[in-house]
Each structure stands twice: as C-alpha cells, then as structure tokens.
mmCIF file of C-alpha atoms in Angstrom:
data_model
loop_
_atom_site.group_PDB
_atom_site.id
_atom_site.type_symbol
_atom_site.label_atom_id
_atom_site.label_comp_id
_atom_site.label_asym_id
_atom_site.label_seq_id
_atom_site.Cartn_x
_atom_site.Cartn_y
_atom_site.Cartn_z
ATOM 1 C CA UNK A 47 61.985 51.345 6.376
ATOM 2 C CA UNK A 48 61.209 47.966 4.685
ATOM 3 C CA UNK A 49 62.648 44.901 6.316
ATOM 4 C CA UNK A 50 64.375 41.679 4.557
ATOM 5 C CA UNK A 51 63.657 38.505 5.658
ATOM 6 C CA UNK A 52 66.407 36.578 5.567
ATOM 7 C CA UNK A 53 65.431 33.842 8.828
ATOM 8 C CA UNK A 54 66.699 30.306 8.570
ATOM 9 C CA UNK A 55 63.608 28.142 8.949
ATOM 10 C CA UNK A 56 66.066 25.151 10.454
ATOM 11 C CA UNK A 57 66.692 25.934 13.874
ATOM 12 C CA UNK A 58 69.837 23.077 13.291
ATOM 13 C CA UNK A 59 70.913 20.409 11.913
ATOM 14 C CA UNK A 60 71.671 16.463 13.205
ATOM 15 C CA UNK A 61 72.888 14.340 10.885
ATOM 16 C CA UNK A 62 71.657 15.907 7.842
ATOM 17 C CA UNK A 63 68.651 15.828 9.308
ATOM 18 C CA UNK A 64 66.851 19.837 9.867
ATOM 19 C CA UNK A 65 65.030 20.408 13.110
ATOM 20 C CA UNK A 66 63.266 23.665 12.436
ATOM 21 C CA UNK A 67 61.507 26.503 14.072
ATOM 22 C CA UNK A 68 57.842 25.056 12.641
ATOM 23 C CA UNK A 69 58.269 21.957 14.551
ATOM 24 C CA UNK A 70 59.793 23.537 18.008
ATOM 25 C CA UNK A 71 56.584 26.212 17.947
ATOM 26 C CA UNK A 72 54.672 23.178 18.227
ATOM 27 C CA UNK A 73 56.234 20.914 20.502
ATOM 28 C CA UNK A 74 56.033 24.170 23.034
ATOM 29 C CA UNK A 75 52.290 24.857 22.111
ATOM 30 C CA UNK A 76 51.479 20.888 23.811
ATOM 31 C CA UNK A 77 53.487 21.277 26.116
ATOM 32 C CA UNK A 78 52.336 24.440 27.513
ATOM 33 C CA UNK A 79 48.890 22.994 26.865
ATOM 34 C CA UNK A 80 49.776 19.878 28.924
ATOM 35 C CA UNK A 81 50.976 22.100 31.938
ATOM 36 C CA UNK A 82 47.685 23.793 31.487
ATOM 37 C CA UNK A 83 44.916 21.197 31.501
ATOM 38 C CA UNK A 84 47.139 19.549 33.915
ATOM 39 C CA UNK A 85 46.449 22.280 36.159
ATOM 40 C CA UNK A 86 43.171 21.816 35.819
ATOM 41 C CA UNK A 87 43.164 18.342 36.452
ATOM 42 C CA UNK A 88 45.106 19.044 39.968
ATOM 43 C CA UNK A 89 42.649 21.976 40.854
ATOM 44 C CA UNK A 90 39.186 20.276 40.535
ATOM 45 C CA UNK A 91 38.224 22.403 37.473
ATOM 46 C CA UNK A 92 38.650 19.369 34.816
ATOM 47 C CA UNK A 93 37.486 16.033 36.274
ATOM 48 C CA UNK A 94 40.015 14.004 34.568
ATOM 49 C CA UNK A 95 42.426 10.908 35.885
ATOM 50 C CA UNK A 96 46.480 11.932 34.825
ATOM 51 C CA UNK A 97 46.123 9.080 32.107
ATOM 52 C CA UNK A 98 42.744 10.908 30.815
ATOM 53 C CA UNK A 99 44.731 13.815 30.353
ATOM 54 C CA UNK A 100 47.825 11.968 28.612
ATOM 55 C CA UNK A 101 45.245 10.512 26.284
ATOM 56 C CA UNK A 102 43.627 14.059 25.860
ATOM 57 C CA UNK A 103 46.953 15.446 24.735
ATOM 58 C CA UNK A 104 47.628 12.751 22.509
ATOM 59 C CA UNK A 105 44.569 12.802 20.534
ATOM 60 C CA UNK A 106 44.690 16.807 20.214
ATOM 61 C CA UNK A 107 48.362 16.560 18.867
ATOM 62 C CA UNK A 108 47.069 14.255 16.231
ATOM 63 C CA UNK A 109 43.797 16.146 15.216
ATOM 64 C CA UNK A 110 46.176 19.165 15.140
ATOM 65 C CA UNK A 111 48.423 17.772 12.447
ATOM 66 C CA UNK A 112 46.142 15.335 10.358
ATOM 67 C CA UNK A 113 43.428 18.113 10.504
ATOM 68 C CA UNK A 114 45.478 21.070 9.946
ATOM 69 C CA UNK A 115 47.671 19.301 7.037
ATOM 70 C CA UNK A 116 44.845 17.521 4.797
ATOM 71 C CA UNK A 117 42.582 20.723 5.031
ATOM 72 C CA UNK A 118 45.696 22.645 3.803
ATOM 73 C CA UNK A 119 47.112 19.996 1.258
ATOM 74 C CA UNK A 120 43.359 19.067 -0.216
ATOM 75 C CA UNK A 121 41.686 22.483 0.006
ATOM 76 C CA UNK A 122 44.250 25.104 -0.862
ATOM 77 C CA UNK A 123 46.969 23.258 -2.961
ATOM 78 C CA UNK A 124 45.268 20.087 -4.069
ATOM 79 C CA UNK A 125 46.586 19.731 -7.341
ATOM 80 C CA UNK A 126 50.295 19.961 -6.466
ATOM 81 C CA UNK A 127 49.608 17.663 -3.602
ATOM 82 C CA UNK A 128 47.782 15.024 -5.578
ATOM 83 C CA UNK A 129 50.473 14.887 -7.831
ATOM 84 C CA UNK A 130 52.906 13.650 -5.289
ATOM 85 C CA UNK A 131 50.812 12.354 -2.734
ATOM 86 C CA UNK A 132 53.574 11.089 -0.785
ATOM 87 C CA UNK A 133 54.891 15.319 -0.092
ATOM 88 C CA UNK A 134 51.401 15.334 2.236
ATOM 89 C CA UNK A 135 53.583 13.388 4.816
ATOM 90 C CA UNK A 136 56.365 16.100 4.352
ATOM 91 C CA UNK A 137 55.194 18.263 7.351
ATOM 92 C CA UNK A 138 58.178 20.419 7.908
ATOM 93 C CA UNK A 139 58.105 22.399 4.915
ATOM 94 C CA UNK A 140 55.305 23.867 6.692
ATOM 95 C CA UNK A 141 51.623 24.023 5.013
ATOM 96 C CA UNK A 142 49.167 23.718 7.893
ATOM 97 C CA UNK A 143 45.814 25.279 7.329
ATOM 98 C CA UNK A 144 44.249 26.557 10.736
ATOM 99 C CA UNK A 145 40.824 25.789 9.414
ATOM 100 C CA UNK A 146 41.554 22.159 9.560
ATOM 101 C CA UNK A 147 43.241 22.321 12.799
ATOM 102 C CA UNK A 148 40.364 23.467 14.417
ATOM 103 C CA UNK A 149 37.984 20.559 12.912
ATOM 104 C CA UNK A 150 40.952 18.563 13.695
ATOM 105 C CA UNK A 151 40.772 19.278 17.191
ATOM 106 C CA UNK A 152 36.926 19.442 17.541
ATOM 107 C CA UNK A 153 36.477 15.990 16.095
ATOM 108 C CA UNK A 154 39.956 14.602 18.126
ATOM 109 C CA UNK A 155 37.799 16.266 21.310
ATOM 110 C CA UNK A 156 34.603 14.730 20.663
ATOM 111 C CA UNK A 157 35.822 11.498 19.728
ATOM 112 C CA UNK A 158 37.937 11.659 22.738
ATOM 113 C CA UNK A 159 35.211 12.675 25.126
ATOM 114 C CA UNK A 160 32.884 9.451 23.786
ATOM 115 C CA UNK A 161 35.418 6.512 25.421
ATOM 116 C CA UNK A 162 34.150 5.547 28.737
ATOM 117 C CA UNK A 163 32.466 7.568 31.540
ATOM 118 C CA UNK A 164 33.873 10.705 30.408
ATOM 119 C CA UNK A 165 30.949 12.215 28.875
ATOM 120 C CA UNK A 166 29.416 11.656 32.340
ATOM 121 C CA UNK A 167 31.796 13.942 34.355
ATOM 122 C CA UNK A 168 32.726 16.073 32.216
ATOM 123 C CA UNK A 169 30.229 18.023 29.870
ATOM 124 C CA UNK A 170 31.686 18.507 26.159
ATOM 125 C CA UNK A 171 30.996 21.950 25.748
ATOM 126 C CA UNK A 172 33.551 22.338 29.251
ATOM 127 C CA UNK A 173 36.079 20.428 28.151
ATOM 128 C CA UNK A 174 35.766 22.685 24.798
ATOM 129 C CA UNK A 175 36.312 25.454 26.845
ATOM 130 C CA UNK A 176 39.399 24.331 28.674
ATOM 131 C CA UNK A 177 40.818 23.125 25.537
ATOM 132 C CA UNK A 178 40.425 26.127 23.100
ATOM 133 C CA UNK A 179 42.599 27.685 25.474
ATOM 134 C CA UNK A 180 45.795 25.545 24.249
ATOM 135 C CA UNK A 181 44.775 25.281 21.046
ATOM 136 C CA UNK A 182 44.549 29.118 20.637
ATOM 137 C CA UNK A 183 48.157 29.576 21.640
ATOM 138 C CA UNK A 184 49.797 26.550 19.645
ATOM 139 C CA UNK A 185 47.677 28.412 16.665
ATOM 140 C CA UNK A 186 49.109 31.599 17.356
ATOM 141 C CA UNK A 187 52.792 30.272 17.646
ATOM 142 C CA UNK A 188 51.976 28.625 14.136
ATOM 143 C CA UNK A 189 51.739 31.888 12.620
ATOM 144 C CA UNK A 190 54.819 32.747 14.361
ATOM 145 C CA UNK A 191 56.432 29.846 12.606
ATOM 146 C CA UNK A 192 54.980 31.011 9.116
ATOM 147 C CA UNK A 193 56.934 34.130 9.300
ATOM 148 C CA UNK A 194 60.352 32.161 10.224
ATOM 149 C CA UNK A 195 59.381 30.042 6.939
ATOM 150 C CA UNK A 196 58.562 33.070 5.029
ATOM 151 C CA UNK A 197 55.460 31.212 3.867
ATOM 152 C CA UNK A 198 52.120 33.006 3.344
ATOM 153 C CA UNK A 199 53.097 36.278 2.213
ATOM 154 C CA UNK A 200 50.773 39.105 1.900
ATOM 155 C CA UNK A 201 49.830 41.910 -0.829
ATOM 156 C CA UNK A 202 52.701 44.089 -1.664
ATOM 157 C CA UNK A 203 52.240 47.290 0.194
ATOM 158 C CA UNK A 204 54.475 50.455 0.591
ATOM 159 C CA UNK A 205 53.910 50.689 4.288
ATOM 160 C CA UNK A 206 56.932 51.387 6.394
ATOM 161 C CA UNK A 207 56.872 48.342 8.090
ATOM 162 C CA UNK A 208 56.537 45.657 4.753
ATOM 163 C CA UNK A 209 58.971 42.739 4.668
ATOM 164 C CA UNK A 210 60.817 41.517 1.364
ATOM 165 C CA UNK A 211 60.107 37.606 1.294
ATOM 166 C CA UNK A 212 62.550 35.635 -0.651
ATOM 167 C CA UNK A 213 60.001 33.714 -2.653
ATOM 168 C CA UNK A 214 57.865 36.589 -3.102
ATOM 169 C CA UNK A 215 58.053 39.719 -5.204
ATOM 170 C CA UNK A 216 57.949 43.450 -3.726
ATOM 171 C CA UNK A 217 57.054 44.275 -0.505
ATOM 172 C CA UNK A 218 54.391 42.336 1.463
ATOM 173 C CA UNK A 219 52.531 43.297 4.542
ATOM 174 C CA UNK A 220 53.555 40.337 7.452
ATOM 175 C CA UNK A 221 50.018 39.037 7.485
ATOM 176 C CA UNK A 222 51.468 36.401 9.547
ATOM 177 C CA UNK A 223 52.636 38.660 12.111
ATOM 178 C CA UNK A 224 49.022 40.573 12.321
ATOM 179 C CA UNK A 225 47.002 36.595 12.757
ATOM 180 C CA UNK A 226 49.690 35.886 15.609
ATOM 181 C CA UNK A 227 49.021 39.089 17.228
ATOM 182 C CA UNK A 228 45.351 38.566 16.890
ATOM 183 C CA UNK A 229 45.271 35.055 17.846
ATOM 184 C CA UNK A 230 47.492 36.694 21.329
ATOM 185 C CA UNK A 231 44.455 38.876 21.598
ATOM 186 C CA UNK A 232 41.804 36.228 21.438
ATOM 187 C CA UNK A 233 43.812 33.966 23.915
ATOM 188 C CA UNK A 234 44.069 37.250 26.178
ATOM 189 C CA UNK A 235 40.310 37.518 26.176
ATOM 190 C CA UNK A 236 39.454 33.455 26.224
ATOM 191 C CA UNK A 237 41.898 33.612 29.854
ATOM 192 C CA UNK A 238 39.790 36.229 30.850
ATOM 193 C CA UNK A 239 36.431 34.594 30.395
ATOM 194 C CA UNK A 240 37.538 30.800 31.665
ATOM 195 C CA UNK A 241 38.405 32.105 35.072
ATOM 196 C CA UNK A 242 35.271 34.162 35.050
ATOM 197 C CA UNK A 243 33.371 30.553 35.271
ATOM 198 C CA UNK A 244 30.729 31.466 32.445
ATOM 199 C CA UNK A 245 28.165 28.821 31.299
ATOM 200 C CA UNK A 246 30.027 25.885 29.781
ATOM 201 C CA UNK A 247 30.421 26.464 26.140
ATOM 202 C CA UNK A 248 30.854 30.323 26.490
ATOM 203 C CA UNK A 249 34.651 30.618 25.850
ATOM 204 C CA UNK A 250 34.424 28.056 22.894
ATOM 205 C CA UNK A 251 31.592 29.562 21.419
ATOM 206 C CA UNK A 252 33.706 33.180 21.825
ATOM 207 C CA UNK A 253 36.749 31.531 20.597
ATOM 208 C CA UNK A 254 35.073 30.757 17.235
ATOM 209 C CA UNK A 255 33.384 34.513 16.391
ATOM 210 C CA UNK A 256 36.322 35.841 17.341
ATOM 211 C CA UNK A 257 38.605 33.940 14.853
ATOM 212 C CA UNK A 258 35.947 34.198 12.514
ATOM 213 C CA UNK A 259 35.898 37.825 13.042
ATOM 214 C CA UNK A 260 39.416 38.882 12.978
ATOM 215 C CA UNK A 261 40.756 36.249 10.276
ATOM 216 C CA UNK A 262 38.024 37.918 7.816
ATOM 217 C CA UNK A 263 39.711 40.997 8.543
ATOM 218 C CA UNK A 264 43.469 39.804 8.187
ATOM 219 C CA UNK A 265 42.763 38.129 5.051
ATOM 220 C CA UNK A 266 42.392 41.532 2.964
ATOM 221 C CA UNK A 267 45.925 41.615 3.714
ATOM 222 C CA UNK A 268 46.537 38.059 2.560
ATOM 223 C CA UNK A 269 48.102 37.509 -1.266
ATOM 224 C CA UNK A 270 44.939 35.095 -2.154
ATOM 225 C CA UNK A 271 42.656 34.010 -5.018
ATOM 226 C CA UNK A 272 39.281 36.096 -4.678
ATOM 227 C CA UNK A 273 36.128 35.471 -5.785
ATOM 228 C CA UNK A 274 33.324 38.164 -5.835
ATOM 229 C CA UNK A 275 36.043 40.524 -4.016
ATOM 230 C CA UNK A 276 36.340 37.667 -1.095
ATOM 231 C CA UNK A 277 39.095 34.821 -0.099
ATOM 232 C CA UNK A 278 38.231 31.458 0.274
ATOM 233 C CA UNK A 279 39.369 31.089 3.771
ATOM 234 C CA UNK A 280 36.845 34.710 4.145
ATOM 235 C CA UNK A 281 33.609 32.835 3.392
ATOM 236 C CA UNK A 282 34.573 29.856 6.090
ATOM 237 C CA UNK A 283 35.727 32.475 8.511
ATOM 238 C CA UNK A 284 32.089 34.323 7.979
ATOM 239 C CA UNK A 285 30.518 31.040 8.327
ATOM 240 C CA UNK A 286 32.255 30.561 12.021
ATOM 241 C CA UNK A 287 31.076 34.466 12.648
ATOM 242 C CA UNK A 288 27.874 33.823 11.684
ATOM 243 C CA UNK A 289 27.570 30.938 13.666
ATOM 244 C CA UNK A 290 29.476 31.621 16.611
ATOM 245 C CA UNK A 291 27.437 34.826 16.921
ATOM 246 C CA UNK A 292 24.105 33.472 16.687
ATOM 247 C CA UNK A 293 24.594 30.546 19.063
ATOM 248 C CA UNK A 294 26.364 33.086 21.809
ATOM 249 C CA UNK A 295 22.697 35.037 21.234
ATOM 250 C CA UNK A 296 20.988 31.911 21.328
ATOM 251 C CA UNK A 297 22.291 30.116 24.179
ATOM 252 C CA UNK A 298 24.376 32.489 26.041
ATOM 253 C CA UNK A 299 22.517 35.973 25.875
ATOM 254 C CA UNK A 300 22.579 36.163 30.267
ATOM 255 C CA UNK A 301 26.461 35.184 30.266
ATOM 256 C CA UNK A 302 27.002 38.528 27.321
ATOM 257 C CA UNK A 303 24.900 40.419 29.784
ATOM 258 C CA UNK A 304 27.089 39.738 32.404
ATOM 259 C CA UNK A 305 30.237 40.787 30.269
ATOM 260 C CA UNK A 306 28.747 44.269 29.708
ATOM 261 C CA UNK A 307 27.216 45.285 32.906
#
C-alpha cells in the first residue's frame, strides 16, 4: 500500500523562528561523535589532549556544513543558487550534498592534523579511521532528515512500499530511506573493523569503496539527470570505488587477508 508523506520538517517553532528535524539530526550526529572520539581520547586509542579534541570537533562541524553545502549549491543547483547567492547561507531548507561533506571533512581533518605536534602522535591515516566513524553516522542521520524534508525524491515506482512526496508527482521509491539504511550498514561494518585494530588507514580506505559502492547502486533509484545511462553523483561514486579498491589492494592486501580467513 503506498504511503503519503505528510511530515512537518519543523520540529517547532520559537518566535517565528523554525527549529527543524535537519538541524536536530545534526546536532546529535557531533555529539554522538564527540562522546565517541572522546572515548578514545580517555582509553589511549587517540593520543589527543581534551582541547585537541574540542578543536577536532569544531573543525569537522565546519567542513561538514561549508563542504557539504557549496558542493551541493555549486555542483547540483548552481544556477538557482547563483542567482541569489545570499539562499547558499539558508541551510535549513536542507540541500547538503554528501560528496562535499566528505571533502569537507577530509580537508577540515588534514588541515586540522597539520597545527602543532599532532602529526607526530598521531598518524593521519588513524585519526581518519577514528573519524569516519562519526562522520558515517551524522551522514546517515542526514538522509534520515531528507525524508522528514521530503527532499530528494526518487523514480516513480509501483512498488508496495512507494511514498507520495508533496513536491513530487506519482509514487517515488524512498531513496533516502535505502542511503540511510546503507550508510547503517557501512557504519555496522567500519565498528567492526576499528576494534579489530587493522593497519591505520584500513577502515577509511573501506569507508570510501563502500560508499562508493552502494551509493552507485542507490542512485538508479534516484530521480536524476543521466548522461550515457549514468548520474552525476554515479561517476564520483565510481571514482571513490575505483580508488578505494585499488589502494585497499595496494596497501592493505595482508589486513583483507585477515578479514577472510
């Protein structure tokens, strides 16, 4: 039986002023990711001071946000966006590109890991690892939040599960739903592998075939322009595949071993 959506994307109002789902899904993704690396911190695993780890935090949140948004305003809207530059700042009517997030929090990472001594306690492709952990689950939440917002839609679809969106005609496969459930998956697998204690780099490197992987899958079922039967956001995702893949052969071919024995 086809569902309705008929969610309120404001969670509620204070003086005129909406606080909705998208921003609560990621105020609980950092903070979650806070009591996580902070974990880490206490237990010896991340060798970080407490005001390392504030700092951390704080330079994720905004390569989350700045990355996510301008990769989603620039590359998949740019011409409504350039138009009214001033509606990029307008983050809560949603329009976050996980693409973007990612390089977001790579370069946020990176950039984060140069100040200091850091780089000589903690290796980059470690702190990677402990960090795509977070970042996984604030992505997946995301998607959660793109269903509340009935944003992102996908093909029209007579399968007993589709969902009528109110800015969208006929029925739509939740494509949303699928990437959260996916991304719940990959974070599933990623726990699984951290406390294994791998070479450093192994979750992150895993973390980025496997999105690559199962968000060239999912977008088949996404309501996107195609070109030569693909979706943009399919040739990036093949790109991370591709690359994920052949550095995890590369680099990591004794830690796979050890997966499959």
């Amino acid at each position: 039986m086809p569902f309705t959506h008929n969610l309120d994307p404001a969670l509620f109002t204070i003086g005129g002023v909406e606080i909705r789902y998208y921003g609560l899904v990621y105020v609980i993704g950092f903070v979650v990711g806070f009591l996580y690396l902070n974990y880490l911190v206490k237990s010896k695993r991340l060798n970080l001071t407490r005001t390392e780890l504030y700092d951390l935090i704080f330079y994720n949140i905004l390569g989350v946000f700045i990355g996510s948004r301008l990769f989603h305003c620039l590359v998949w809207e740019p011409s409504y966006y350039l138009a009214d530059p001033l509606k990029i700042l307008y983050f809560w009517e949603g329009g976050m590109a996980y693409h973007g997030g990612l390089l977001g929090v790579a370069l946020a990472t990176y950039l984060f890991w140069r100040r200091g001594d850091i780089r000589k306690r903690v290796s980059l492709a470690r702190l990677g690892d402990f960090a795509s952990i977070p970042a996984v689950f604030a992505l997946a939440l995301g998607r959660i939040a793109n269903y509340i917002n009935g944003e992102l839609p996908g093909t029209v679809t007579n399968v007993s599960w589709c969902v009528n969106f109110p800015r969208a005609d006929g029925c739509r496969h939740p494509q949303m739903i699928y990437s959260a459930i996916k991304r719940f998956l990959v974070l599933g697998w990623l726990m699984f592998l951290v406390n294994k204690r791998y070479k450093d780099g192994f979750v992150l490197w895993n973390m980025i075939a496997l999105f690559g992987l199962g968000r060239f899958f999912i977008d088949f079922f996404r309501d996107d322009p195609r070109w030569l039967g693909l979706a943009t956001g399919q040739y990036l995702s093949l790109i991370m595949l591709v690359v994920g893949v052949v550095v995890l052969l590369k680099y990591y071919r004794r830690d796979l071993k050890r997966i499959f024995k």
